[in-house]
Coordinates of C-alpha atoms in Angstrom, one line a residue:
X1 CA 53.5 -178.1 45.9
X2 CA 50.6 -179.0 48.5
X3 CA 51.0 -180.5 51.7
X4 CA 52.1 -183.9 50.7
X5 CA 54.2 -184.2 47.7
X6 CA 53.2 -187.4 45.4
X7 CA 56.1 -189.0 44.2
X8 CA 55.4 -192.2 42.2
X9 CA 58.4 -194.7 40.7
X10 CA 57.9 -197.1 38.1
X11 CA 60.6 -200.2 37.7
X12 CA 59.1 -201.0 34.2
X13 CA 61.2 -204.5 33.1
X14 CA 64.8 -203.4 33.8
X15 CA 65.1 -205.5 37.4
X16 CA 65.1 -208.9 37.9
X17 CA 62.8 -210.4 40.8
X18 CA 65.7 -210.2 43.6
X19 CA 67.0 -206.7 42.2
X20 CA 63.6 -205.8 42.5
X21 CA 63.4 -206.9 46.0
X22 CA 66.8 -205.7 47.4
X23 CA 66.0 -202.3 46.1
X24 CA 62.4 -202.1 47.5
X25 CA 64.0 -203.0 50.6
X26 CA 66.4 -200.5 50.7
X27 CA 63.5 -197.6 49.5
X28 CA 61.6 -199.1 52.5
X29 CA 64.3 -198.4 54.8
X30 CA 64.8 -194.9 53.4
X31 CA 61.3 -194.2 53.8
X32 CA 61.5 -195.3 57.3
X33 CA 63.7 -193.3 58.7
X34 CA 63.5 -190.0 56.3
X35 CA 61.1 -187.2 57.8
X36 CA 59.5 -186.5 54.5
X37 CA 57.4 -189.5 54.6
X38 CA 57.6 -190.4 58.5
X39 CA 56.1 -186.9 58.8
X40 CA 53.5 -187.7 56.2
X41 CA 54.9 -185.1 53.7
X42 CA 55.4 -187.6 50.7
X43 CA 52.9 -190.3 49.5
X44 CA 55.4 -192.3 47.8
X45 CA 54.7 -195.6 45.7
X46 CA 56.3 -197.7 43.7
X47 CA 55.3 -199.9 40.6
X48 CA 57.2 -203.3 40.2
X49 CA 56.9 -206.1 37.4
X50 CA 54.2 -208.3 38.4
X51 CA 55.7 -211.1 39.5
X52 CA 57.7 -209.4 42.5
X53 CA 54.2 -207.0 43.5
X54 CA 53.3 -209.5 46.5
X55 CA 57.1 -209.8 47.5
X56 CA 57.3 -206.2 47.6
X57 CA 53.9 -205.1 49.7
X58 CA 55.0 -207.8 52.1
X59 CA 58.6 -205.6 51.9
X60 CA 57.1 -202.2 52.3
X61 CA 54.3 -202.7 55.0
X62 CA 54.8 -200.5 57.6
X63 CA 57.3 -198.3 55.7
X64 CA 55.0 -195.7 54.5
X65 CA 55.8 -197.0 51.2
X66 CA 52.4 -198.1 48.7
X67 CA 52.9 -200.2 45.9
X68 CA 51.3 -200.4 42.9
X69 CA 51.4 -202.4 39.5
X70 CA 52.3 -201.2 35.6
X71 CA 49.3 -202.8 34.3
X72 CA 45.7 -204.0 34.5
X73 CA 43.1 -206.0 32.5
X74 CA 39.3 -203.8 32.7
X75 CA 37.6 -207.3 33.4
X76 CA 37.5 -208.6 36.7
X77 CA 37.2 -212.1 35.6
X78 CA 36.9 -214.4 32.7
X79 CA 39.0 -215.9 30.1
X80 CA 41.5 -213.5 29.4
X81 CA 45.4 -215.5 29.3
X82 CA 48.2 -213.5 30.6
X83 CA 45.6 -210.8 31.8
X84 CA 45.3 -209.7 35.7
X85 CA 42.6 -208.0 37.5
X86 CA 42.0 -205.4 39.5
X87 CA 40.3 -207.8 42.4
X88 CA 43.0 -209.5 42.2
X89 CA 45.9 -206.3 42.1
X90 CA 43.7 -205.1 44.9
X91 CA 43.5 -208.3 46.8
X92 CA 47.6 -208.4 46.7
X93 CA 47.4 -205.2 48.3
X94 CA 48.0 -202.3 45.7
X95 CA 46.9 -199.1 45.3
X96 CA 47.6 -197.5 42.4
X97 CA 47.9 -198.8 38.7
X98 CA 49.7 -197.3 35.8
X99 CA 47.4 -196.6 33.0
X100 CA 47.8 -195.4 29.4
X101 CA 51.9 -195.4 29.5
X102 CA 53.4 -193.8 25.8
X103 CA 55.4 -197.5 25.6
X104 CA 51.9 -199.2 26.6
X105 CA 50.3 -197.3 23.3
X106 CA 53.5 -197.6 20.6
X107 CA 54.6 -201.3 21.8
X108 CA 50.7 -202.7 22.2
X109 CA 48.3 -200.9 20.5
X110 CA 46.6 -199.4 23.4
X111 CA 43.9 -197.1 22.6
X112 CA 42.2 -194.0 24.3
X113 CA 38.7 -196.5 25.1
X114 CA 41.2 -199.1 26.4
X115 CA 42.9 -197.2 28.4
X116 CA 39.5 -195.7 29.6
X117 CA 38.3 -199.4 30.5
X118 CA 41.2 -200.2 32.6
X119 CA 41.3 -196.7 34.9
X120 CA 37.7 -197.4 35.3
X121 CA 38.5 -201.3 36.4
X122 CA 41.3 -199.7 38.9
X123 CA 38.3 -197.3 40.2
X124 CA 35.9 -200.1 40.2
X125 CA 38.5 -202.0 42.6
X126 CA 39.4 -199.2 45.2
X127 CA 42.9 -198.3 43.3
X128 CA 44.2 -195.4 42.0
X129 CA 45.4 -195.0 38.3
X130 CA 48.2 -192.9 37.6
X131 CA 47.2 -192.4 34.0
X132 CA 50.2 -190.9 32.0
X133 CA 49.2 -188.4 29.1
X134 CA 51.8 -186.3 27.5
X135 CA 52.2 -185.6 23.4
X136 CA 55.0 -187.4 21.0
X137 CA 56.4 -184.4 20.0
X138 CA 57.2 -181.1 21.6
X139 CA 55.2 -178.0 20.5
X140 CA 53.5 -174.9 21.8
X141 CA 52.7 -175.6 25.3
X142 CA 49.1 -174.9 25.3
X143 CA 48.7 -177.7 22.4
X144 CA 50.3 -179.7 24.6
X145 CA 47.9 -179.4 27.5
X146 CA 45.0 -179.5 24.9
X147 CA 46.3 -182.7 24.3
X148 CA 46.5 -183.9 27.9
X149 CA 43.1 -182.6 28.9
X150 CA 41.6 -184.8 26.0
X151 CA 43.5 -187.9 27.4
X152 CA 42.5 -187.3 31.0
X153 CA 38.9 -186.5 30.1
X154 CA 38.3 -189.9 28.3
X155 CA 39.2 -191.2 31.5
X156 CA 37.0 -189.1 33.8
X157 CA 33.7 -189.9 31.1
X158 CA 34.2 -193.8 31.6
X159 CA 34.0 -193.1 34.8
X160 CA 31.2 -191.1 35.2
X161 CA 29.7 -193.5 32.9
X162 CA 29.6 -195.8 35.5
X163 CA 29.0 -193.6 38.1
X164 CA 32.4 -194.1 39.8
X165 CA 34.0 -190.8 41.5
X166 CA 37.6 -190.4 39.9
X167 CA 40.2 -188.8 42.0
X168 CA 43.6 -189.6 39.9
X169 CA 47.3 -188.9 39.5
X170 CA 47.8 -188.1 36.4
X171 CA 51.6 -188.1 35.0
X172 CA 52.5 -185.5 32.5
X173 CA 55.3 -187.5 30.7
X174 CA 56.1 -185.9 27.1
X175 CA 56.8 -188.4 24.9
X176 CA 59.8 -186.2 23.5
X177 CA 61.3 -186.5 26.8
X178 CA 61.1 -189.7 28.1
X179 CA 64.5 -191.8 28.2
X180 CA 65.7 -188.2 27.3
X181 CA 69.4 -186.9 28.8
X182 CA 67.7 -184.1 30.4
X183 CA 63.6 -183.4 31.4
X184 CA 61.0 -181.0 29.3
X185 CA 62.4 -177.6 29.8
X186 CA 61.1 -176.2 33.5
X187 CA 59.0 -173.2 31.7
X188 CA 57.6 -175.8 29.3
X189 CA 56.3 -178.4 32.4
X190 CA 54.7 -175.6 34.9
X191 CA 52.8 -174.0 32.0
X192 CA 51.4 -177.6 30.7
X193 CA 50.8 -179.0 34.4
X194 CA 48.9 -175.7 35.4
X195 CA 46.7 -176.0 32.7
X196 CA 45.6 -179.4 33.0
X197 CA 45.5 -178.4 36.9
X198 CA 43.2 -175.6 35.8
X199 CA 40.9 -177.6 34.3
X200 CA 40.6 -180.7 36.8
X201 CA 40.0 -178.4 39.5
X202 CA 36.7 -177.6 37.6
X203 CA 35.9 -181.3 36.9
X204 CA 33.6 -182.1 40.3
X205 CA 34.5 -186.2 39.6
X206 CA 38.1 -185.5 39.5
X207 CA 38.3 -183.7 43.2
X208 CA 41.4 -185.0 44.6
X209 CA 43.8 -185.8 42.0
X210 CA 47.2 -184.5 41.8
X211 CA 49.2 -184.2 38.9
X212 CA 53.1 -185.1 39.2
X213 CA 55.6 -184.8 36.0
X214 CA 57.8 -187.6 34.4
X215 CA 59.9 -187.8 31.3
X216 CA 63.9 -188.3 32.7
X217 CA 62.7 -187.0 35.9
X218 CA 65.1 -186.7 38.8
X219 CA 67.2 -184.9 41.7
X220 CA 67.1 -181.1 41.3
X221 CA 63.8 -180.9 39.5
X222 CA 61.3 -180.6 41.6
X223 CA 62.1 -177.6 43.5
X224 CA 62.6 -175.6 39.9
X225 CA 59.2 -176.5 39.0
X226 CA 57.8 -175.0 42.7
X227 CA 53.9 -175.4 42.9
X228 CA 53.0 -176.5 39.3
X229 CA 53.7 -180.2 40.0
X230 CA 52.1 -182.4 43.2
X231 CA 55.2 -184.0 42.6
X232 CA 57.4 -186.0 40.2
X233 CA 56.9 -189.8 38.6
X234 CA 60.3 -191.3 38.2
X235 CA 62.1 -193.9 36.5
X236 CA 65.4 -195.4 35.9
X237 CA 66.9 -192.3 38.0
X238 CA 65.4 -193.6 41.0
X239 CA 67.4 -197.0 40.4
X240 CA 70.1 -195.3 42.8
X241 CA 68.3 -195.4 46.2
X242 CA 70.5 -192.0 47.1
X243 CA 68.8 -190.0 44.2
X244 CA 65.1 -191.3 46.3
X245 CA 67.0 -189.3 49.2
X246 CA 67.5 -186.6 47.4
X247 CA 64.2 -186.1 46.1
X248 CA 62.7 -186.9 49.7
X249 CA 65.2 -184.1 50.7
X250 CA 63.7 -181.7 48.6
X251 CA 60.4 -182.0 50.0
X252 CA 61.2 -181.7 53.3
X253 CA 63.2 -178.2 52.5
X254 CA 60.5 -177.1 50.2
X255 CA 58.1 -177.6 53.4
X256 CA 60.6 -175.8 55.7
X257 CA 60.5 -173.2 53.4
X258 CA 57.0 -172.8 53.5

């Protein structure tokens, strides 16, 4: 694990706009007071349903907690209904957006040039896209990473296309795995993550990015999977505020240990 430990949660559609703002709240106050990100070990974020994004920067300021948002259009402007921008994610004050999510691609219709547009529209706007990659079914690990390495490389061409330096998170989240009772097995993730870590360290665009795991994600994982991961990308697991601590927790010992 480096320095700082990346540790991203998404709230997808399961809480309701006071839910939501209770439990960002509560994540603030965590973050607050726990060493791992007072310390500036953790760069936590979290991505709420659109509606509650302002509510929740205005929560988190001066928490150490960044938020973020599940979605953007790749215009800035225009006549798009429904759509939002980056300008305007940015102007709220995000800084990361979730790009290319396995839900976004089955439920939507998403496609790899899409999901190309809309990192570049987060880059183009000063934010961050996680951009989540991972294969529907499991198979030999190194088909797996092929697979990811394709996905994150679509990415990093739109955005040399438009000369736009891409430092990313991206968030290795099998398909297989995701809503699963347990999380890819621990072998499986650390030899997939090093591989796509292998080959963004040689993409000079791509300096900078980290690479966190998701897919049933929670307590306990992180220090198994030791310094393949930057970190972990959770979701409903991190609806418990004392599963955050743990994971916070972890960081902090994994740092004493180092």
């Amino acid at each position: 694990m480096p320095a700082a430990a990346t540790i991203g949660i998404s709230l997808k559609m399961y809480m309701g706009y006071e839910e939501t703002a209770r439990w960002c709240r509560r994540i603030a106050d965590i973050a607050g007071e726990h060493p791992a990100v007072a310390d500036g070990l953790t760069e936590l974020f979290v991505l709420p349903s659109l509606p509650a994004i302002a509510r929740c920067v205005d929560i988190c300021a001066g928490s150490g907690v960044r938020v973020g948002a599940q979605n953007v259009f790749w215009e800035d402007a225009g006549a798009f209904t429904g759509e939002v921008s980056g300008a305007m994610l940015a102007e709220m004050g995000c800084s990361y957006v979730e790009v290319g999510h396995a839900e976004r691609r089955r439920i939507f219709g998403e496609s790899d040039d899409m999901i190309a547009s809309k990192a570049r529209a987060a880059l183009r706007n000063g934010l961050t896209p996680v951009v989540c990659v991972g294969e529907l079914e499991r198979m030999a690990p190194e088909q797996a990473a092929r697979l990811c390495i394709s996905d994150v490389a679509a990415v990093l061409e739109a955005a040399r296309a438009h000369v736009i330096p891409a430092p990313l998170i991206v968030a290795y989240e099998p398909q297989w795995a995701i809503g699963a009772a347990e999380p890819a097995p621990v072998e499986y993730i650390q030899e997939v993550c090093r591989a796509v870590r292998r080959w963004l360290s040689g993409q000079p665009t791509a300096q900078g990015s980290r690479i966190v795991y998701g897919g049933s994600a929670g307590p306990g994982l992180l220090s198994r999977l030791g310094g393949a991961v930057d970190g972990l990308f959770l979701g409903r697991r991190a609806h418990d505020p004392a599963a955050v601590v743990s994971i916070l927790d972890e960081v902090s010992a994994a740092v004493r240990a180092s």
